[in-house]
Amino acid sequence: MEQVSIGLIGKPNSGKSTFFSAATMVDVAIANYPFTTIEPNVGVAYVSSPCVCRELGVRDDPVNSMCLGGIRYVPVKLIDVAGLIPGASRGLGLGNKFLDDLRRADVIIHVVDASGSTDEEGRAVEPGSHDPVRDVEFVVREYELWMRGIIERDWARITRMTSSREALEELEGRLSGLGITSRDVREALDRLGLLGKSPYGWSDHLEEFVRELRAIAKPMLIAANKVDVPTARGNLERLRAAGFEVVPTSALSELILRKAARQGLIHYRPGDGDFEVVEGADIGPDQERALNYIRERVLGVYGNTGVQQALDRAVFGLLDMMLVYPVEDEERLTDKDGHVLPDAYLVRRGATARDLAYRVHTELGETFLYAIDVKRKARVGADHQLHENDVIKIVAAARRKRCSAAAWPEIRRPIAGAPRGSSSPRR
Ligand SMILES: Nc1nc2c(ncn2[C@@H]2O[C@H](COP(=O)(O)OP(=O)(O)O)[C@@H](O)[C@H]2O)c(=O)[nH]1
Ligand SMILES: [Mg+2]
């Protein structure tokens, strides 16, 4: 996994673009009619976690991320796609386009209108009159139907294969374009008790296989949005009962708060439970009303707007990732340019020292010798499992001397054909 990417999915008018806009502070088309977002918007959002600088009592100077008052914010890719409606996998609405846009998403945030004020196609209805649980059901169904469509074409051929190794390879080949790994495929078969069986025994289990695979490879979090509308309250538990992790959100509130903070009117950090008006700030009556509304209806009731929390849960919870901090100088905790705790990397729990080395640079992974767990002052080996907020120095063999390709044209080919460059951790 190179950069972690989060896909925003949901029916029209659930608040996806507002969520995207708030999370990235990029201005995109936001309007109360369906299909405003035709092309996928890809932006940079941040996940947040307590920074190791506080624990170590140092002042940091981040490079690949930022630190605001002891909270580290690390970039992830956020994809906002066009709304989907029932029948999308058969081509209704904008059809499969949105799902194709989500191919590379590692995790999905399903933005649901929890207030029940829009129907399945996103048209405005009496607040509370539409049941958002139905949206969860249809979105999962459309997603699974789409995935099934991709596998179905070859299913008969694959399940007739006599060698399960070959059948697995075929299946993995079909699915790699969706960002699904061989490990995901094996785990899905394993959960169904089919991994040891001959491919012929799989043939009746396509539907269950797709269901397991979706849950494993494309985990889904529900952002129960528009919680500022009172009718949302009663729907939260029911959404949870549908089997997903639910984070109550008000994307519009987050957007308003970030805009006000950008204008210098309030102090507010993404994820904070409250804001503070800047002394002497020139806040108009409408803005003041909006801020009071957010405090009363959202922050006071739910503790936060939920946007940052949804991003954080998706990555640290559903993807089971954590932050680790590679450094070059283990005494000063710096990179070679003197930046203190310069980089925070997202890695899966269970990642090893060598995984981190590969993640930083392929060559560092290949020439890995050992690592130093800086906080514990211990030398560790390649297979040492990292802990959350570890500070790690990687020690590698001296780099091979690089020759100028122009001066040594014959050397160019072997270098270009060197082991495939990948900075992915092996999961
Ligand atoms: N009350 C309320 N309205 C919201 C919230 N988030 C978004 N909206 C509104 O819902 C409508 C649709 O939002 P949009 O982001 O364009 O939805 P999309 O079609 O899913 O991308 C807009 O009028 C937004 O202002 C929220 O948290 N609370
Ligand atoms: Mg939109």
Short mmCIF file of N, CA and C in Angstrom, two decimals, residues 186 244 260 380:
data_model
loop_
_atom_site.label_atom_id
_atom_site.label_comp_id
_atom_site.label_asym_id
_atom_site.label_seq_id
_atom_site.Cartn_x
_atom_site.Cartn_y
_atom_site.Cartn_z
N ARG A 186 -7.40 -15.47 -0.07
CA ARG A 186 -7.25 -16.67 0.75
C ARG A 186 -8.05 -16.59 2.03
N PHE A 244 -22.32 -2.40 11.23
CA PHE A 244 -21.16 -1.59 10.87
C PHE A 244 -20.77 -0.66 12.01
N ALA A 260 -14.21 29.06 9.13
CA ALA A 260 -14.09 30.15 10.12
C ALA A 260 -12.67 30.19 10.69
N VAL A 380 17.28 -3.99 17.19
CA VAL A 380 16.30 -5.02 16.82
C VAL A 380 16.54 -5.51 15.40
#
